Amino acid sequence: MKLSALCAAAGLALDGSDANVTGFAIDHRKVAPGTVFGAFRGAKFNGEDFIPAAVGAGAVAVVAAPEARVEGAVHFADAEPRRLFARLAAPFYTPVPETLVAVTGTNGKTSTVELTRQLWRMAGQRAASIGTLGVTTSDESVSTGLTTPDIVTFLANLTGLAREGVSHVAYEASSHGLSQFRIEGPRVRAGAFTNLSRDHLDYHATMDDYFAAKMRLFDEVVMDGGTAVIWADDAWSEKAIAHARARGLKLFTVGARGDGIRLVGRTPTALGQKLEIEHEGKARVIDLPLIGAYQAANALVAAGLVLATGGEPDATFDAVKRLVTVRGRIERAAISPAGAPIYVDYAHTPDALEAAIAALRPHVTGRLIAVFGAGGDRDQGKRPEMGRVAAEGADVAIVTDDNPRGEEPSAIRAMVLAGMGEGAREIGDRRAAIGAAVAEAGAGDVVLVAGKGHEQGQIIGSGDNVRVLPFDDVTVAREMAGTLGGK
Ligand SMILES: CC(=O)N[C@H]1[C@@H](OP(=O)(O)OP(=O)(O)OC[C@H]2O[C@@H](n3ccc(=O)[nH]c3=O)[C@H](O)[C@@H]2O)O[C@H](CO)[C@@H](O)[C@@H]1O[C@H](C)C(=O)N[C@@H](C)C(=O)N[C@H](CCC(=O)O)C(=O)O
Ligand SMILES: Nc1ncnc2c1ncn2[C@@H]1O[C@H](COP(=O)(O)OP(=O)(O)OP(=O)(O)O)[C@@H](O)[C@H]1O
Ligand SMILES: N[C@H](CCC[C@H](N)C(=O)O)C(=O)O
Ligand SMILES: [Mg+2]
């Protein structure tokens, strides 16, 4: 494709000579002859330092800040070069799936995109999701390493999926992804907001900044005339609704305060919950085979996205009854020798931990035993908050390690323990901590192993010294239960 054609499609003037474009790259090591290189100032590197090397490797154009020096290639200059790069790249990556929806929020993105994918698939659509679990289709799941992949990976995956015949994609829009313009370009029919609570305050200065980053989804990313599906029962919902209104998007609110899907009643059952809802004036009762208020919220937001993009109500709500567990989200891993179920969940924020504990509470007749930790090189302020929530909500709380990365593990645990009272326990080794919880669990007890969910490793060290030690909470829970004579 010619550079001039891409400029025309992106509504830009070409100030320089035309050339054949063979691809796009944001890492100079991936530049080949004919590449358009995006040179961005990042947290660790200044991409502008690599412009000469990129041009040397054959870059025909460079998208960079106006002050950047570009010699030997066309310079597309913009104060927000990541946004301009996305605008130029989008017309190159075609076709893309017809129906795209994006989900933002502190917690529930992965669950919601995966449940949306399941609902579409049950409606007979070729569907995929992109997020923390990777690029997932009915056949496979391929990791990208990030929740929201970089713009080139994102667009290339969309094109790959479209070529395989996938017509519907739901993807996660993390606040990092939104603020770095990793998911711009294609037409996004609907966006969803799940909730906002403390996380990532190492990256965003304040909660308001964090929220503003997320609101780019409604302010800019969802297409004109698209729909905002908003969980209405969160403290930040009203503000999210205001953003959607200001942009003129169609509103579809979900929850006890929702108008699109109103949640009228919710009763936990042995293996799930009964939901009483109203949609377009019609009352419906749905037996959702997933436990916890948070999973009900995510399932209904997913249903909202499906309805907002043309789903038929009877079929959609019928499919909600057949949803299956999302990997690592209140996933029952094993049963302890005494008969206590052991659940694995990805709660790694205070709000999520509270939600995971609340999900299990109705299923506990004895004690709720929680094993959890907080990640290194991430928001430190959330650590005592996580400790407080666990101390208040669980009957036994064991603090352990969860990806210490470049930090001293005992220092992270100490910050978590600072939010807890006298009874808190500390077992750094995660395997030993899970083992202790399983050994201790008696009849009527429930064990929650929180923080790693689907993750397959314990990340230790950083930079050149990073090591990922294989570790899977589900496998370890099974091993511990098995060793002790459970299943
Ligand atoms: C803080 C952050 O978001 N960093 C991500 C971001 O880095 P950055 O833009 O700051 O880039 P940088 O490493 O400083 O480099 C600047 C530029 O120079 C380029 N470069 C760099 C080195 C080189 O030799 N050549 C070169 O061209 C880089 O490609 C980049 O364009 O873009 C990089 C390329 O896509 C990502 O790999 C990197 O993710 C790091 C590893 C990371 O840990 N990110 C986490 C925090 C993250 O993004 N998490 C979110 C949220 C998770 C959640 O939902 O909770 C996610 O979406 O996954
Ligand atoms: N709607 C919700 N409300 C409160 N907590 C939730 C909600 N959905 C999920 N959680 C909690 O957050 C955890 C992570 O859920 P999920 O992976 O769906 O979120 P995410 O937004 O994708 O997270 P990440 O930011 O890591 O990508 C769950 O295991 C659960 O403990
Ligand atoms: N996307 C999240 C994942 C956290 C998972 C948890 N196990 C941890 O390492 O803190 C983050 O990067 O903050
Ligand atoms: Mg996720």
XYZ file of C-alpha atoms and ligand atoms in Angstrom:
590
model
C 0.000 0.000 0.000
C 1.276 3.488 -0.872
C 2.053 6.047 1.805
C -0.072 8.552 -0.153
C -3.057 6.182 -0.001
C -2.653 5.756 3.771
C -2.447 9.522 4.182
C -5.604 9.980 2.132
C -7.429 7.358 4.204
C -6.258 9.016 7.419
C -7.095 12.518 6.161
C -3.453 13.693 6.228
C -1.329 15.600 3.766
C 1.830 13.818 2.586
C 4.719 16.221 3.023
C 7.518 14.256 1.321
C 8.038 11.585 -1.264
C 5.656 8.696 -1.724
C 6.776 5.152 -0.945
C 5.496 1.635 -0.657
C 4.505 0.759 2.917
C 5.137 -2.815 4.000
C 4.249 -2.554 7.694
C 4.265 -0.599 10.948
C 6.535 -0.876 13.997
C 6.974 0.868 17.345
C 10.184 -1.020 18.153
C 13.137 -0.136 15.914
C 14.301 -3.753 16.036
C 11.195 -4.729 14.091
C 11.742 -2.206 11.272
C 12.170 -3.649 7.763
C 12.369 -1.846 4.399
C 9.071 -0.012 3.873
C 8.079 0.206 7.556
C 6.420 3.229 9.151
C 8.180 3.675 12.524
C 6.466 5.174 15.582
C 9.051 6.907 17.794
C 7.503 7.499 21.193
C 8.814 8.804 24.487
C 8.179 6.020 26.961
C 8.699 5.236 30.609
C 12.085 3.602 30.023
C 13.311 4.738 26.616
C 12.913 7.634 24.258
C 11.945 6.048 20.962
C 13.333 9.110 19.168
C 16.828 7.852 19.998
C 16.210 4.968 17.628
C 15.082 7.041 14.632
C 18.462 6.936 12.815
C 18.644 3.154 13.293
C 15.053 2.775 12.068
C 15.746 4.854 8.955
C 18.931 2.869 8.434
C 16.880 -0.327 8.522
C 14.575 1.001 5.802
C 11.814 2.989 7.554
C 10.061 5.141 4.940
C 8.304 7.363 7.462
C 8.566 8.200 11.141
C 5.695 9.331 13.350
C 7.150 11.417 16.165
C 6.819 14.625 18.155
C 7.416 17.823 16.159
C 10.791 18.428 17.861
C 12.171 15.025 16.885
C 14.926 14.971 14.242
C 14.028 12.817 11.258
C 16.400 12.597 8.292
C 16.000 10.352 5.276
C 12.303 9.562 5.818
C 8.988 11.396 5.928
C 8.307 12.944 9.348
C 4.692 12.802 10.471
C 4.741 15.218 13.380
C 2.222 15.498 16.171
C 2.335 16.452 19.818
C 0.543 13.129 20.455
C 2.455 10.861 18.080
C 0.884 7.646 19.419
C -2.550 8.867 18.380
C -1.348 9.897 14.921
C 0.435 6.571 14.474
C -2.810 4.708 15.180
C -4.670 6.872 12.691
C -2.143 6.072 9.952
C -1.871 2.386 10.787
C -5.588 1.626 10.963
C -6.248 1.816 7.190
C -3.262 -0.507 6.568
C -4.638 -3.277 8.760
C -7.731 -4.407 6.879
C -10.017 -6.222 7.003
C -10.996 -6.052 10.665
C -13.937 -7.863 12.263
C -17.249 -6.119 11.674
C -18.341 -5.971 15.310
C -15.841 -4.662 17.847
C -16.599 -3.848 21.473
C -14.196 -2.695 24.199
C -14.427 -3.026 27.974
C -12.791 -0.789 30.557
C -12.931 -0.681 34.366
C -10.596 -1.570 37.218
C -11.991 -5.065 37.671
C -14.037 -7.313 35.436
C -12.575 -6.562 32.001
C -11.209 -10.044 31.330
C -14.353 -11.678 32.691
C -16.643 -9.453 30.647
C -14.821 -9.837 27.319
C -14.631 -13.596 27.797
C -18.321 -13.873 28.748
C -19.235 -11.675 25.760
C -17.244 -14.005 23.508
C -19.099 -17.007 24.972
C -22.512 -15.356 24.442
C -21.717 -14.504 20.819
C -20.454 -18.011 20.179
C -23.657 -19.508 21.578
C -25.553 -17.238 19.182
C -23.645 -18.856 16.324
C -21.155 -16.024 15.692
C -17.454 -16.509 15.019
C -16.167 -14.610 18.033
C -12.899 -13.821 19.794
C -11.682 -11.864 22.799
C -8.408 -10.004 23.354
C -7.098 -9.263 26.822
C -5.224 -10.567 29.845
C -5.895 -14.161 28.803
C -4.487 -13.444 25.328
C -6.188 -13.662 21.961
C -8.917 -16.233 22.532
C -11.075 -17.980 19.954
C -13.128 -21.155 20.260
C -9.998 -23.077 19.233
C -7.139 -21.546 21.177
C -5.773 -18.788 23.393
C -2.480 -17.100 22.486
C -0.823 -14.784 25.019
C 0.325 -11.278 24.032
C 2.004 -10.570 27.373
C -0.139 -7.504 28.113
C -3.822 -6.941 28.893
C -4.083 -4.424 26.089
C -1.430 -5.242 23.513
C 0.570 -2.555 21.721
C -1.131 -0.924 18.740
C 0.711 -2.947 16.075
C 0.028 -6.274 17.782
C -3.572 -5.222 18.312
C -4.271 -4.211 14.720
C -2.353 -7.167 13.273
C -4.361 -9.551 15.445
C -7.647 -7.992 14.390
C -6.725 -8.472 10.744
C -5.598 -12.030 11.396
C -8.866 -12.813 13.150
C -10.931 -11.241 10.350
C -9.047 -13.346 7.788
C -9.902 -16.469 9.816
C -13.570 -15.499 9.537
C -14.021 -13.978 12.997
C -16.729 -11.311 12.836
C -17.096 -10.362 16.526
C -14.327 -9.305 18.908
C -14.542 -8.066 22.499
C -11.332 -6.613 23.905
C -9.995 -5.133 27.120
C -9.158 -1.458 27.198
C -6.804 -1.027 30.165
C -6.062 2.468 31.410
C -2.450 2.039 30.243
C -3.721 0.941 26.842
C -6.121 3.863 26.562
C -3.619 6.482 27.673
C -0.994 5.084 25.287
C -3.418 4.936 22.334
C -2.821 1.192 21.921
C -6.320 0.452 20.631
C -7.267 3.271 18.298
C -8.428 3.245 14.741
C -11.074 0.664 13.889
C -14.778 1.338 14.401
C -15.783 0.318 17.915
C -19.532 -0.198 18.105
C -19.884 -0.316 21.873
C -17.798 0.309 24.956
C -18.467 -0.938 28.480
C -17.510 0.441 31.883
C -17.542 -2.050 34.763
C -16.314 -0.097 37.824
C -13.476 2.005 39.198
C -11.498 1.481 42.390
C -7.953 1.773 43.592
C -5.219 0.367 41.344
C -2.299 1.584 39.253
C -1.686 4.744 41.280
C 1.987 4.172 40.520
C 1.174 5.095 36.898
C -1.735 7.535 37.266
C -1.223 10.474 39.658
C -4.718 10.471 41.180
C -7.986 8.534 40.973
C -9.375 11.340 38.808
C -6.480 10.955 36.356
C -7.011 7.202 36.342
C -10.716 7.687 35.633
C -9.978 10.249 32.912
C -7.689 7.737 31.185
C -10.497 5.188 31.201
C -13.041 7.703 29.937
C -11.121 8.131 26.678
C -13.104 5.023 25.746
C -16.351 7.021 25.691
C -14.843 10.404 24.872
C -12.961 9.223 21.784
C -12.597 5.508 21.075
C -16.187 4.311 20.650
C -17.480 5.351 17.215
C -19.958 8.198 16.715
C -23.440 6.861 17.354
C -22.071 3.841 19.250
C -23.337 2.568 22.587
C -21.990 2.955 26.120
C -22.892 -0.037 28.283
C -22.402 1.082 31.877
C -22.639 -0.847 35.135
C -24.874 1.592 37.003
C -24.255 0.548 40.610
C -20.660 1.725 41.026
C -19.623 4.909 42.809
C -18.158 6.186 39.491
C -21.102 5.161 37.285
C -22.798 8.577 37.252
C -19.611 10.223 36.073
C -19.166 7.585 33.371
C -22.764 8.161 32.256
C -22.030 11.902 32.046
C -19.093 11.224 29.689
C -21.223 8.993 27.453
C -24.000 11.608 27.385
C -21.606 14.454 26.608
C -20.308 12.458 23.634
C -23.856 11.697 22.443
C -23.478 7.910 22.673
C -26.499 5.659 23.134
C -26.777 4.697 26.793
C -27.391 1.154 28.027
C -27.142 0.966 31.807
C -27.062 -2.304 33.734
C -27.610 -3.123 37.413
C -30.082 -2.411 40.208
C -30.044 1.192 38.975
C -29.875 0.167 35.311
C -32.399 0.953 32.587
C -31.110 -1.353 29.831
C -31.033 -4.421 32.080
C -32.411 -3.906 35.574
C -31.214 -6.345 38.198
C -34.235 -6.741 40.456
C -33.168 -9.679 42.598
C -30.218 -11.999 43.145
C -30.305 -15.192 45.196
C -27.228 -17.423 45.619
C -27.832 -21.127 44.923
C -25.528 -24.085 45.546
C -23.694 -23.823 42.222
C -24.663 -20.388 41.000
C -27.338 -17.769 41.485
C -30.852 -16.915 40.440
C -31.102 -13.503 38.793
C -34.356 -11.642 38.428
C -34.049 -9.017 35.749
C -36.121 -6.685 33.613
C -35.345 -5.865 30.010
C -37.581 -3.758 27.778
C -40.417 -4.068 30.284
C -40.218 -7.856 30.415
C -39.362 -9.684 33.657
C -37.039 -12.659 33.320
C -35.524 -15.183 35.710
C -32.063 -16.466 34.840
C -30.198 -19.281 36.566
C -26.611 -18.130 36.188
C -24.190 -21.020 36.750
C -21.500 -18.707 38.244
C -21.311 -17.568 41.856
C -20.856 -14.074 43.304
C -22.420 -10.673 42.760
C -19.396 -9.614 40.753
C -19.863 -12.417 38.235
C -23.545 -11.511 37.891
C -22.480 -7.932 37.130
C -19.988 -9.023 34.497
C -22.416 -11.481 32.884
C -25.112 -8.817 32.616
C -22.714 -6.215 31.209
C -21.635 -8.848 28.667
C -25.298 -9.437 27.801
C -25.669 -5.667 27.445
C -22.815 -5.563 24.929
C -24.349 -8.401 22.929
C -27.780 -6.722 22.910
C -26.206 -3.364 22.005
C -24.604 -4.949 18.942
C -27.691 -6.657 17.566
C -28.161 -9.693 19.815
C -31.657 -11.126 20.054
C -32.951 -10.856 23.678
C -34.502 -14.332 24.147
C -31.447 -16.098 22.729
C -29.015 -13.856 24.606
C -30.619 -14.332 28.029
C -30.971 -18.053 27.344
C -27.249 -18.196 26.621
C -26.478 -16.444 29.929
C -27.774 -19.636 31.601
C -25.060 -21.622 29.819
C -22.016 -19.464 30.558
C -19.012 -21.332 31.879
C -16.342 -20.298 34.393
C -13.693 -17.887 33.167
C -10.215 -19.287 33.770
C -8.941 -18.205 37.203
C -12.047 -16.233 38.190
C -13.702 -18.015 41.161
C -12.500 -21.239 39.579
C -12.995 -24.301 41.775
C -9.608 -25.982 41.723
C -9.912 -28.854 44.190
C -11.597 -30.221 47.286
C -9.575 -30.536 50.501
C -9.409 -33.857 52.367
C -12.020 -32.538 54.809
C -14.315 -31.610 51.916
C -13.599 -27.860 51.715
C -13.667 -26.414 48.201
C -10.568 -24.471 47.125
C -11.237 -21.562 44.766
C -8.680 -19.671 42.699
C -9.420 -16.033 41.849
C -7.514 -13.186 40.210
C -8.302 -10.566 42.883
C -5.282 -8.236 43.007
C -6.932 -4.994 44.156
C -8.730 -4.193 47.433
C -12.093 -4.007 45.696
C -11.570 -7.292 43.874
C -10.522 -9.065 47.068
C -13.644 -7.788 48.773
C -15.742 -8.972 45.816
C -14.120 -12.421 45.770
C -14.641 -12.876 49.508
C -18.249 -11.695 49.197
C -18.788 -14.143 46.313
C -17.758 -17.078 48.470
C -19.313 -15.999 51.768
C -22.821 -17.413 51.107
C -21.193 -20.788 50.422
C -19.324 -20.924 53.728
C -20.829 -22.531 56.795
C -17.506 -22.738 58.633
C -14.546 -20.430 58.022
C -13.383 -18.598 54.931
C -9.609 -19.012 54.630
C -7.935 -16.526 52.280
C -4.408 -16.797 50.867
C -3.277 -13.687 49.013
C -0.453 -11.240 48.331
C 0.323 -8.071 46.371
C 2.538 -7.667 43.319
C 5.932 -5.962 43.386
C 6.765 -2.877 41.264
C 3.094 -1.934 41.261
C 0.909 0.479 43.219
C 2.127 0.292 46.836
C -0.797 2.128 48.396
C -3.168 -0.700 47.591
C -1.247 -3.152 49.777
C -2.495 -2.194 53.292
C -5.957 -1.757 51.786
C -5.847 -5.335 50.513
C -4.703 -6.429 53.964
C -7.555 -4.582 55.631
C -10.185 -6.042 53.307
C -8.892 -9.590 53.852
C -8.641 -9.161 57.618
C -12.193 -7.881 57.776
C -13.760 -10.285 55.296
C -11.982 -13.590 55.856
C -11.911 -15.674 59.020
C -8.303 -16.726 58.434
C -6.017 -14.561 56.278
C -2.589 -15.755 55.137
C -0.339 -13.218 53.417
C 2.006 -14.705 50.840
C 4.020 -13.696 47.754
C 2.504 -12.712 44.411
C 5.045 -11.690 41.768
C 7.518 -9.748 43.943
C 9.331 -8.620 40.774
C 12.112 -6.158 41.645
C 11.103 -5.702 45.289
C 12.061 -7.471 48.495
C 9.174 -9.929 49.084
C 9.175 -9.542 52.874
C 8.867 -5.749 52.496
C 5.783 -6.157 50.304
C 4.235 -8.552 52.821
C 4.985 -6.118 55.635
C 3.055 -3.394 53.782
C 0.090 -5.744 53.353
C 0.295 -6.827 57.001
C 0.309 -3.163 58.079
C -3.370 -3.053 57.140
C -4.218 -6.130 59.203
C -4.713 -6.837 62.879
C -3.099 -9.300 65.258
C -4.453 -12.547 63.834
C -2.907 -12.193 60.365
C -0.543 -14.918 59.258
C 2.464 -14.657 56.969
C 3.889 -17.504 54.882
C 6.084 -16.111 52.114
C 6.422 -19.274 50.060
C 3.205 -19.445 48.047
C 3.147 -23.229 47.801
C 3.564 -23.550 51.570
C 0.869 -20.929 52.161
C -1.620 -22.767 49.946
C -0.623 -26.036 51.624
C -1.226 -24.592 55.088
C -4.670 -23.305 54.088
C -5.677 -26.633 52.539
C -4.402 -28.598 55.537
C -6.308 -26.384 57.901
C -9.607 -26.341 56.004
C -12.281 -28.370 57.748
C -15.808 -29.387 56.762
C -17.864 -26.295 55.912
C -14.753 -24.171 55.305
C -13.872 -22.612 51.956
C -10.370 -21.682 50.771
C -9.779 -18.671 48.521
C -6.407 -18.430 46.786
C -6.344 -14.925 45.345
C -4.125 -12.819 43.099
C -2.770 -15.028 40.348
C -5.871 -16.529 38.737
C -4.783 -17.903 35.360
C -1.121 -16.862 35.752
C 1.452 -19.536 35.111
C 4.465 -18.126 36.917
C 5.887 -16.361 39.923
C 7.825 -13.315 38.654
C 10.996 -12.727 40.655
C 13.542 -9.985 39.961
C 13.452 -7.327 37.281
C 15.355 -6.101 34.237
C 18.087 -8.475 33.158
C 17.649 -10.486 36.353
C 13.977 -11.297 35.913
C 13.018 -14.941 36.341
C 9.589 -16.488 35.961
C 9.327 -19.605 38.101
C 6.544 -21.897 36.863
C 3.622 -21.614 39.258
C -0.084 -22.259 38.777
C -2.427 -21.799 41.745
C -4.917 -24.346 40.400
C -2.253 -27.025 39.959
C -0.688 -26.325 43.343
C -4.096 -26.393 45.066
C -4.760 -29.788 43.476
C -1.342 -31.090 44.449
C -1.786 -29.937 48.020
C -5.278 -31.425 48.267
C -4.054 -34.658 46.660
C -1.008 -34.968 48.904
C -3.258 -34.625 51.888
C -5.776 -37.121 50.511
C -8.376 -34.803 48.938
C -9.189 -34.325 45.242
C 4.352 1.464 31.612
C 3.907 0.798 30.334
O 2.742 0.679 30.092
N 4.881 0.356 29.538
C 4.572 -0.274 28.258
C 4.909 0.690 27.133
O 6.202 1.095 27.317
P 6.646 2.556 26.916
O 5.806 3.101 25.833
O 6.799 3.354 28.146
O 8.014 2.154 26.203
P 9.558 2.154 26.612
O 9.936 0.769 26.950
O 9.917 3.259 27.529
O 10.154 2.506 25.158
C 9.764 3.686 24.432
C 9.629 3.349 22.985
O 10.885 2.969 22.465
C 10.779 1.772 21.764
N 12.052 1.068 21.842
C 12.566 0.702 23.029
C 13.786 0.039 23.111
C 14.485 -0.249 21.920
O 15.576 -0.845 21.892
N 13.932 0.138 20.744
C 12.739 0.801 20.662
O 12.297 1.116 19.568
C 9.631 1.045 22.432
O 9.025 0.089 21.575
C 8.682 2.186 22.765
O 7.816 2.458 21.682
O 4.796 0.053 25.877
C 5.607 -1.107 25.738
C 5.447 -1.623 24.301
O 4.139 -1.926 24.010
C 5.170 -2.153 26.746
O 5.942 -3.320 26.629
C 5.316 -1.569 28.147
O 4.722 -2.491 29.038
C 5.448 -2.795 30.239
C 6.338 -3.995 30.007
C 4.435 -3.099 31.353
O 4.761 -3.704 32.355
N 3.202 -2.666 31.215
C 2.113 -2.874 32.186
C 2.206 -1.930 33.387
C 0.799 -2.615 31.459
O 0.769 -2.035 30.372
N -0.283 -3.042 32.066
C -1.579 -2.778 31.494
C -2.675 -2.858 32.526
C -2.897 -4.192 33.192
C -4.216 -4.188 33.963
O -5.263 -4.349 33.343
O -4.211 -4.046 35.180
C -1.849 -3.715 30.307
O -2.641 -3.314 29.435
O -1.275 -4.825 30.249
N -17.446 -6.491 38.388
C -16.561 -6.686 39.350
N -16.651 -6.023 40.534
C -15.745 -6.213 41.517
N -14.717 -7.089 41.428
C -14.583 -7.783 40.293
C -15.480 -7.602 39.195
N -15.097 -8.417 38.202
C -14.003 -9.048 38.627
N -13.691 -8.707 39.888
C -12.527 -9.149 40.689
O -11.380 -8.801 39.930
C -10.635 -9.957 39.598
C -10.084 -9.815 38.209
O -11.157 -9.904 37.303
P -10.877 -9.712 35.765
O -9.682 -10.469 35.392
O -12.141 -9.971 35.031
O -10.569 -8.149 35.783
P -9.641 -7.265 34.844
O -10.282 -5.919 34.856
O -9.477 -7.901 33.544
O -8.247 -7.236 35.599
P -6.804 -6.746 34.963
O -6.755 -5.297 35.309
O -5.777 -7.505 35.655
O -6.833 -6.995 33.504
C -11.603 -11.120 39.738
O -10.903 -12.309 39.953
C -12.438 -10.655 40.909
O -11.775 -10.898 42.119
N -2.544 -6.467 35.180
C -2.205 -6.471 36.567
C -1.978 -7.862 36.982
C -1.630 -8.051 38.448
C -1.544 -9.494 38.826
C -0.944 -9.772 40.147
N -0.679 -11.178 40.212
C 0.335 -8.963 40.351
O 1.370 -9.411 39.908
O 0.261 -7.896 40.944
C -0.991 -5.584 36.799
O -0.064 -5.670 36.018
O -1.020 -4.798 37.716
Mg -7.826 -8.293 32.505
